[in-house]
Amino acid sequence: MLSRRVIVCLDVADGRVMKGVQFESLREIGDPAQLASQYEAEGADEIVFLNIAAHADGKARLPDIVRRTAEQLFIPLTVGGGIGSVEDAGMMLRAGADKISINSAIVSRPELITEAAQKFGSQCVVASIDARRQESGWRVYTHGGRNATTLDAVKWAMTCAALGAGEILLTSIDRDGTRDGFDIALTNAVAQSVNIPVVASGGGGNGEHVVEVLSDGRADAALMAGAFHDRTCTVDQVKAAMCKAGLPVRMAA
């Protein structure tokens, strides 16, 4: 069985790492490259950079941040936020990213998934899905959780996989930043509907939450941010809980 992954997310704006609750109330955390290196040393399996800057200058600065970070990392780096074309994806990959994560642009033009997969390989293409619970199921949102679509999250995940995405980054907007635990129902529904890895995001606060979402064929990886940034929980503690639960895990050297 493949090791279950613990992924640290760094929301980047104007060259700094930020963190919020339900995509709002942002506060500054620190330098992206420095934090990425710190989390790698603590045992993180991957790092995700999400560009949350709303203006063009934030997007323009991101390749330099990615390059500076990739030079120091030996674990995979995924970059997302503002990637709207194959050219954008190529820029980030050339800067040192291992994978690119795309959300709003593939909702507008789903064929971008196939174009990117054909050019760079499916393993490089992560379909990012931000979902909020509705009366029946979950609705997909774009543009940092601000814009509702008519898409059902589970059906959209199936479409993304069919178009060539190599992985799904699934974020529960309802749980984002709450540290009350991942949305297990949402994660299960998507994971059971696709044959590609699913990364659970939104709500992780401790090792028990991670064990829950990674057990019984649910997600392949768990992504966390705020609890790690505030040091209320560490990567080591999460992995110790995973080991205790019998989950396959890569321990830090």
Tab-separated table of N, CA, C and O in Angstrom, residues 86-181:
chain	number	residue	atom	x	y	z
A	86	VAL	N	-2.113	26.864	-20.562
A	86	VAL	CA	-0.967	25.954	-20.637
A	86	VAL	C	0.322	26.741	-20.446
A	86	VAL	O	1.275	26.255	-19.816
A	87	GLU	N	0.346	27.965	-20.956
A	87	GLU	CA	1.539	28.813	-20.818
A	87	GLU	C	1.807	29.138	-19.346
A	87	GLU	O	2.961	29.106	-18.892
A	88	ASP	N	0.749	29.463	-18.607
A	88	ASP	CA	0.899	29.730	-17.173
A	88	ASP	C	1.447	28.501	-16.453
A	88	ASP	O	2.330	28.601	-15.602
A	89	ALA	N	0.895	27.341	-16.804
A	89	ALA	CA	1.338	26.099	-16.181
A	89	ALA	C	2.808	25.847	-16.480
A	89	ALA	O	3.593	25.496	-15.584
A	90	GLY	N	3.202	26.039	-17.733
A	90	GLY	CA	4.591	25.827	-18.122
A	90	GLY	C	5.533	26.752	-17.383
A	90	GLY	O	6.640	26.351	-16.996
A	91	MET	N	5.107	27.994	-17.153
A	91	MET	CA	5.931	28.957	-16.431
A	91	MET	C	6.230	28.465	-15.024
A	91	MET	O	7.366	28.540	-14.543
A	92	MET	N	5.211	27.938	-14.350
A	92	MET	CA	5.401	27.464	-12.985
A	92	MET	C	6.250	26.194	-12.944
A	92	MET	O	7.096	26.034	-12.057
A	93	LEU	N	6.051	25.318	-13.900
A	93	LEU	CA	6.847	24.092	-13.945
A	93	LEU	C	8.307	24.406	-14.242
A	93	LEU	O	9.220	23.815	-13.650
A	94	ARG	N	8.537	25.340	-15.134
A	94	ARG	CA	9.920	25.737	-15.435
A	94	ARG	C	10.576	26.420	-14.242
A	94	ARG	O	11.804	26.353	-14.064
A	95	ALA	N	9.771	27.088	-13.425
A	95	ALA	CA	10.308	27.753	-12.236
A	95	ALA	C	10.691	26.755	-11.146
A	95	ALA	O	11.384	27.112	-10.199
A	96	GLY	N	10.207	25.507	-11.283
A	96	GLY	CA	10.586	24.486	-10.317
A	96	GLY	C	9.447	23.715	-9.686
A	96	GLY	O	9.687	22.793	-8.898
A	97	ALA	N	8.202	24.067	-10.006
A	97	ALA	CA	7.074	23.312	-9.473
A	97	ALA	C	7.059	21.906	-10.068
A	97	ALA	O	7.459	21.696	-11.217
A	98	ASP	N	6.599	20.945	-9.286
A	98	ASP	CA	6.446	19.578	-9.770
A	98	ASP	C	5.048	19.334	-10.334
A	98	ASP	O	4.856	18.501	-11.215
A	99	LYS	N	4.068	20.064	-9.782
A	99	LYS	CA	2.684	19.929	-10.230
A	99	LYS	C	2.041	21.308	-10.234
A	99	LYS	O	2.466	22.204	-9.506
A	100	ILE	N	1.012	21.447	-11.046
A	100	ILE	CA	0.242	22.686	-11.058
A	100	ILE	C	-1.206	22.365	-10.703
A	100	ILE	O	-1.747	21.333	-11.109
A	101	SER	N	-1.804	23.248	-9.912
A	101	SER	CA	-3.172	23.080	-9.464
A	101	SER	C	-4.044	24.147	-10.118
A	101	SER	O	-3.723	25.336	-10.063
A	102	ILE	N	-5.139	23.707	-10.737
A	102	ILE	CA	-6.002	24.631	-11.475
A	102	ILE	C	-7.435	24.496	-10.984
A	102	ILE	O	-7.949	23.391	-10.831
A	103	ASN	N	-8.093	25.628	-10.768
A	103	ASN	CA	-9.458	25.623	-10.270
A	103	ASN	C	-10.389	26.387	-11.211
A	103	ASN	O	-11.065	25.814	-12.044
A	104	SER	N	-10.420	27.710	-11.081
A	104	SER	CA	-11.400	28.518	-11.812
A	104	SER	C	-11.290	28.352	-13.325
A	104	SER	O	-12.300	28.273	-14.037
A	105	ALA	N	-10.058	28.287	-13.836
A	105	ALA	CA	-9.868	28.245	-15.286
A	105	ALA	C	-10.439	26.984	-15.917
A	105	ALA	O	-10.936	27.016	-17.045
A	106	ILE	N	-10.381	25.849	-15.198
A	106	ILE	CA	-10.907	24.612	-15.798
A	106	ILE	C	-12.424	24.557	-15.722
A	106	ILE	O	-13.058	23.832	-16.498
A	107	VAL	N	-13.017	25.310	-14.799
A	107	VAL	CA	-14.477	25.406	-14.789
A	107	VAL	C	-14.933	26.176	-16.026
A	107	VAL	O	-15.902	25.805	-16.688
A	108	SER	N	-14.203	27.256	-16.343
A	108	SER	CA	-14.538	28.045	-17.527
A	108	SER	C	-14.224	27.307	-18.818
A	108	SER	O	-14.951	27.421	-19.807
A	109	ARG	N	-13.123	26.534	-18.808
A	109	ARG	CA	-12.690	25.846	-20.024
A	109	ARG	C	-12.103	24.486	-19.649
A	109	ARG	O	-10.893	24.335	-19.472
A	110	PRO	N	-12.973	23.479	-19.493
A	110	PRO	CA	-12.531	22.160	-19.034
A	110	PRO	C	-11.447	21.531	-19.893
A	110	PRO	O	-10.627	20.750	-19.380
A	111	GLU	N	-11.406	21.866	-21.171
A	111	GLU	CA	-10.402	21.260	-22.050
A	111	GLU	C	-8.980	21.635	-21.668
A	111	GLU	O	-8.017	20.999	-22.122
A	112	LEU	N	-8.824	22.659	-20.811
A	112	LEU	CA	-7.492	23.017	-20.342
A	112	LEU	C	-6.840	21.848	-19.599
A	112	LEU	O	-5.620	21.679	-19.649
A	113	ILE	N	-7.643	21.044	-18.915
A	113	ILE	CA	-7.100	19.867	-18.222
A	113	ILE	C	-6.415	18.948	-19.213
A	113	ILE	O	-5.268	18.519	-19.014
A	114	THR	N	-7.103	18.644	-20.305
A	114	THR	CA	-6.558	17.743	-21.310
A	114	THR	C	-5.333	18.345	-21.986
A	114	THR	O	-4.327	17.656	-22.201
A	115	GLU	N	-5.390	19.622	-22.301
A	115	GLU	CA	-4.257	20.280	-22.949
A	115	GLU	C	-3.017	20.235	-22.064
A	115	GLU	O	-1.910	19.933	-22.538
A	116	ALA	N	-3.188	20.526	-20.772
A	116	ALA	CA	-2.055	20.506	-19.856
A	116	ALA	C	-1.537	19.091	-19.649
A	116	ALA	O	-0.324	18.854	-19.600
A	117	ALA	N	-2.447	18.127	-19.551
A	117	ALA	CA	-2.039	16.732	-19.348
A	117	ALA	C	-1.276	16.201	-20.549
A	117	ALA	O	-0.298	15.452	-20.405
A	118	GLN	N	-1.712	16.572	-21.741
A	118	GLN	CA	-1.033	16.107	-22.944
A	118	GLN	C	0.354	16.715	-23.081
A	118	GLN	O	1.284	16.069	-23.559
A	119	LYS	N	0.503	17.943	-22.630
A	119	LYS	CA	1.796	18.620	-22.772
A	119	LYS	C	2.779	18.250	-21.663
A	119	LYS	O	3.974	18.051	-21.912
A	120	PHE	N	2.282	18.144	-20.441
A	120	PHE	CA	3.176	17.955	-19.301
A	120	PHE	C	3.033	16.601	-18.619
A	120	PHE	O	3.862	16.241	-17.782
A	121	GLY	N	1.974	15.861	-18.933
A	121	GLY	CA	1.698	14.589	-18.270
A	121	GLY	C	0.639	14.757	-17.193
A	121	GLY	O	0.626	15.759	-16.476
A	122	SER	N	-0.243	13.766	-17.084
A	122	SER	CA	-1.321	13.841	-16.088
A	122	SER	C	-0.798	13.985	-14.678
A	122	SER	O	-1.443	14.604	-13.817
A	123	GLN	N	0.390	13.416	-14.409
A	123	GLN	CA	0.931	13.471	-13.051
A	123	GLN	C	1.215	14.890	-12.590
A	123	GLN	O	1.339	15.148	-11.388
A	124	CYS	N	1.301	15.823	-13.553
A	124	CYS	CA	1.568	17.229	-13.218
A	124	CYS	C	0.302	18.040	-12.990
A	124	CYS	O	0.387	19.174	-12.511
A	125	VAL	N	-0.844	17.493	-13.338
A	125	VAL	CA	-2.075	18.284	-13.377
A	125	VAL	C	-2.991	17.927	-12.206
A	125	VAL	O	-3.486	16.806	-12.105
A	126	VAL	N	-3.206	18.896	-11.326
A	126	VAL	CA	-4.086	18.725	-10.172
A	126	VAL	C	-5.340	19.559	-10.394
A	126	VAL	O	-5.254	20.777	-10.604
A	127	ALA	N	-6.493	18.902	-10.375
A	127	ALA	CA	-7.759	19.626	-10.462
A	127	ALA	C	-8.174	20.042	-9.057
A	127	ALA	O	-8.441	19.193	-8.201
A	128	SER	N	-8.188	21.341	-8.806
A	128	SER	CA	-8.546	21.864	-7.491
A	128	SER	C	-10.043	22.157	-7.463
A	128	SER	O	-10.563	22.883	-8.319
A	129	ILE	N	-10.720	21.594	-6.476
A	129	ILE	CA	-12.170	21.746	-6.361
A	129	ILE	C	-12.508	22.309	-4.987
A	129	ILE	O	-12.214	21.688	-3.963
A	130	ASP	N	-13.107	23.495	-4.960
A	130	ASP	CA	-13.593	24.106	-3.724
A	130	ASP	C	-15.096	23.884	-3.664
A	130	ASP	O	-15.819	24.298	-4.578
A	131	ALA	N	-15.566	23.233	-2.610
A	131	ALA	CA	-16.973	22.832	-2.559
A	131	ALA	C	-17.635	23.282	-1.266
A	131	ALA	O	-17.021	23.280	-0.197
A	132	ARG	N	-18.891	23.656	-1.397
A	132	ARG	CA	-19.695	24.038	-0.225
A	132	ARG	C	-20.957	23.179	-0.207
A	132	ARG	O	-21.581	22.935	-1.240
A	133	ARG	N	-21.306	22.727	0.988
A	133	ARG	CA	-22.471	21.852	1.126
A	133	ARG	C	-23.761	22.581	0.751
A	133	ARG	O	-23.972	23.731	1.132
A	134	GLN	N	-24.607	21.892	-0.005
A	134	GLN	CA	-25.938	22.378	-0.345
A	134	GLN	C	-26.975	21.445	0.274
A	134	GLN	O	-26.620	20.486	0.964
A	135	GLU	N	-28.253	21.692	0.019
A	135	GLU	CA	-29.286	20.822	0.579
A	135	GLU	C	-29.098	19.382	0.126
A	135	GLU	O	-29.341	18.446	0.889
A	136	SER	N	-28.682	19.219	-1.108
A	136	SER	CA	-28.392	17.876	-1.617
A	136	SER	C	-27.030	17.916	-2.296
A	136	SER	O	-26.855	18.520	-3.347
A	137	GLY	N	-26.034	17.346	-1.661
A	137	GLY	CA	-24.704	17.299	-2.244
A	137	GLY	C	-23.872	18.539	-1.954
A	137	GLY	O	-24.096	19.253	-0.964
A	138	TRP	N	-22.920	18.794	-2.859
A	138	TRP	CA	-21.980	19.901	-2.679
A	138	TRP	C	-21.832	20.663	-3.990
A	138	TRP	O	-21.704	20.065	-5.060
A	139	ARG	N	-21.821	21.977	-3.910
A	139	ARG	CA	-21.692	22.819	-5.092
A	139	ARG	C	-20.253	23.303	-5.224
A	139	ARG	O	-19.591	23.632	-4.238
A	140	VAL	N	-19.769	23.372	-6.463
A	140	VAL	CA	-18.433	23.867	-6.761
A	140	VAL	C	-18.437	25.392	-6.773
A	140	VAL	O	-19.340	26.014	-7.342
A	141	TYR	N	-17.398	25.973	-6.145
A	141	TYR	CA	-17.202	27.419	-6.146
A	141	TYR	C	-15.853	27.741	-6.787
A	141	TYR	O	-14.920	26.936	-6.744
A	142	THR	N	-15.767	28.924	-7.370
A	142	THR	CA	-14.518	29.362	-7.987
A	142	THR	C	-14.085	30.707	-7.409
A	142	THR	O	-14.767	31.282	-6.555
A	143	HIS	N	-12.932	31.198	-7.896
A	143	HIS	CA	-12.404	32.510	-7.508
A	143	HIS	C	-12.303	32.646	-5.990
A	143	HIS	O	-12.856	33.560	-5.382
A	144	GLY	N	-11.575	31.695	-5.388
A	144	GLY	CA	-11.348	31.747	-3.950
A	144	GLY	C	-12.596	31.563	-3.122
A	144	GLY	O	-12.692	32.107	-2.017
A	145	GLY	N	-13.551	30.807	-3.630
A	145	GLY	CA	-14.774	30.532	-2.894
A	145	GLY	C	-15.836	31.600	-2.991
A	145	GLY	O	-16.863	31.530	-2.317
A	146	ARG	N	-15.607	32.595	-3.860
A	146	ARG	CA	-16.554	33.720	-3.944
A	146	ARG	C	-17.699	33.471	-4.917
A	146	ARG	O	-18.800	33.974	-4.706
A	147	ASN	N	-17.434	32.706	-5.987
A	147	ASN	CA	-18.426	32.554	-7.055
A	147	ASN	C	-19.001	31.143	-7.086
A	147	ASN	O	-18.268	30.166	-7.264
A	148	ALA	N	-20.306	31.053	-6.946
A	148	ALA	CA	-20.974	29.756	-7.024
A	148	ALA	C	-21.150	29.345	-8.479
A	148	ALA	O	-21.389	30.186	-9.351
A	149	THR	N	-21.034	28.052	-8.748
A	149	THR	CA	-21.311	27.519	-10.078
A	149	THR	C	-22.546	26.627	-9.991
A	149	THR	O	-23.141	26.465	-8.926
A	150	THR	N	-22.910	26.036	-11.097
A	150	THR	CA	-24.017	25.076	-11.097
A	150	THR	C	-23.499	23.643	-11.020
A	150	THR	O	-24.283	22.697	-11.082
A	151	LEU	N	-22.201	23.488	-10.846
A	151	LEU	CA	-21.591	22.162	-10.881
A	151	LEU	C	-21.731	21.425	-9.547
A	151	LEU	O	-21.521	21.997	-8.482
A	152	ASP	N	-22.059	20.135	-9.631
A	152	ASP	CA	-22.020	19.250	-8.475
A	152	ASP	C	-20.588	18.778	-8.275
A	152	ASP	O	-19.935	18.331	-9.228
A	153	ALA	N	-20.060	18.858	-7.060
A	153	ALA	CA	-18.648	18.578	-6.812
A	153	ALA	C	-18.249	17.161	-7.190
A	153	ALA	O	-17.168	16.933	-7.755
A	154	VAL	N	-19.084	16.184	-6.876
A	154	VAL	CA	-18.736	14.789	-7.172
A	154	VAL	C	-18.712	14.555	-8.683
A	154	VAL	O	-17.758	13.964	-9.220
A	155	LYS	N	-19.723	15.027	-9.375
A	155	LYS	CA	-19.764	14.854	-10.826
A	155	LYS	C	-18.624	15.613	-11.503
A	155	LYS	O	-18.041	15.139	-12.482
A	156	TRP	N	-18.297	16.793	-10.967
A	156	TRP	CA	-17.207	17.581	-11.539
A	156	TRP	C	-15.868	16.865	-11.340
A	156	TRP	O	-15.026	16.862	-12.230
A	157	ALA	N	-15.676	16.253	-10.193
A	157	ALA	CA	-14.450	15.485	-9.957
A	157	ALA	C	-14.324	14.346	-10.960
A	157	ALA	O	-13.235	14.078	-11.490
A	158	MET	N	-15.419	13.680	-11.248
A	158	MET	CA	-15.408	12.592	-12.233
A	158	MET	C	-15.050	13.114	-13.616
A	158	MET	O	-14.282	12.495	-14.358
A	159	THR	N	-15.571	14.281	-13.953
A	159	THR	CA	-15.261	14.892	-15.244
A	159	THR	C	-13.780	15.253	-15.327
A	159	THR	O	-13.119	15.000	-16.335
A	160	CYS	N	-13.257	15.840	-14.260
A	160	CYS	CA	-11.837	16.214	-14.242
A	160	CYS	C	-10.948	14.996	-14.436
A	160	CYS	O	-9.959	15.054	-15.178
A	161	ALA	N	-11.270	13.911	-13.771
A	161	ALA	CA	-10.482	12.690	-13.908
A	161	ALA	C	-10.555	12.158	-15.334
A	161	ALA	O	-9.543	11.738	-15.916
A	162	ALA	N	-11.742	12.192	-15.921
A	162	ALA	CA	-11.916	11.697	-17.288
A	162	ALA	C	-11.162	12.548	-18.303
A	162	ALA	O	-10.695	12.039	-19.332
A	163	LEU	N	-11.008	13.840	-18.009
A	163	LEU	CA	-10.322	14.746	-18.931
A	163	LEU	C	-8.795	14.657	-18.829
A	163	LEU	O	-8.088	15.236	-19.654
A	164	GLY	N	-8.295	13.975	-17.791
A	164	GLY	CA	-6.857	13.768	-17.713
A	164	GLY	C	-6.160	14.276	-16.469
A	164	GLY	O	-4.932	14.188	-16.374
A	165	ALA	N	-6.908	14.797	-15.496
A	165	ALA	CA	-6.271	15.224	-14.248
A	165	ALA	C	-5.652	14.028	-13.552
A	165	ALA	O	-6.214	12.927	-13.554
A	166	GLY	N	-4.497	14.244	-12.925
A	166	GLY	CA	-3.832	13.154	-12.233
A	166	GLY	C	-4.133	13.104	-10.752
A	166	GLY	O	-3.796	12.119	-10.077
A	167	GLU	N	-4.786	14.149	-10.243
A	167	GLU	CA	-5.066	14.222	-8.809
A	167	GLU	C	-6.164	15.250	-8.583
A	167	GLU	O	-6.319	16.193	-9.361
A	168	ILE	N	-6.925	15.062	-7.502
A	168	ILE	CA	-7.955	16.017	-7.096
A	168	ILE	C	-7.550	16.632	-5.768
A	168	ILE	O	-7.247	15.915	-4.810
A	169	LEU	N	-7.510	17.966	-5.711
A	169	LEU	CA	-7.330	18.681	-4.442
A	169	LEU	C	-8.712	19.182	-4.042
A	169	LEU	O	-9.250	20.111	-4.640
A	170	LEU	N	-9.283	18.546	-3.020
A	170	LEU	CA	-10.682	18.768	-2.656
A	170	LEU	C	-10.776	19.550	-1.354
A	170	LEU	O	-10.415	19.048	-0.288
A	171	THR	N	-11.268	20.773	-1.444
A	171	THR	CA	-11.357	21.644	-0.267
A	171	THR	C	-12.805	21.882	0.127
A	171	THR	O	-13.619	22.309	-0.695
A	172	SER	N	-13.116	21.609	1.376
A	172	SER	CA	-14.421	21.951	1.930
A	172	SER	C	-14.379	23.400	2.410
A	172	SER	O	-13.663	23.726	3.364
A	173	ILE	N	-15.118	24.274	1.745
A	173	ILE	CA	-15.169	25.681	2.160
A	173	ILE	C	-15.789	25.792	3.552
A	173	ILE	O	-15.368	26.610	4.375
A	174	ASP	N	-16.786	24.953	3.832
A	174	ASP	CA	-17.457	24.994	5.130
A	174	ASP	C	-16.488	24.715	6.276
A	174	ASP	O	-16.621	25.272	7.363
A	175	ARG	N	-15.510	23.855	6.033
A	175	ARG	CA	-14.588	23.457	7.097
A	175	ARG	C	-13.288	24.260	7.089
A	175	ARG	O	-12.516	24.181	8.058
A	176	ASP	N	-13.022	25.012	6.037
A	176	ASP	CA	-11.731	25.680	5.881
A	176	ASP	C	-11.398	26.550	7.095
A	176	ASP	O	-12.162	27.446	7.459
A	177	GLY	N	-10.249	26.278	7.715
A	177	GLY	CA	-9.783	27.083	8.829
A	177	GLY	C	-10.448	26.824	10.159
A	177	GLY	O	-10.055	27.405	11.170
A	178	THR	N	-11.439	25.930	10.203
A	178	THR	CA	-12.179	25.705	11.443
A	178	THR	C	-11.457	24.764	12.396
A	178	THR	O	-11.660	24.826	13.605
A	179	ARG	N	-10.643	23.853	11.837
A	179	ARG	CA	-9.918	22.830	12.620
A	179	ARG	C	-10.862	21.906	13.371
A	179	ARG	O	-10.525	21.359	14.426
A	180	ASP	N	-12.061	21.723	12.836
A	180	ASP	CA	-13.056	20.833	13.449
A	180	ASP	C	-13.071	19.453	12.812
A	180	ASP	O	-13.911	18.619	13.155
A	181	GLY	N	-12.161	19.208	11.885
A	181	GLY	CA	-12.138	17.938	11.174
A	181	GLY	C	-12.553	18.101	9.720
A	181	GLY	O	-13.278	19.030	9.359
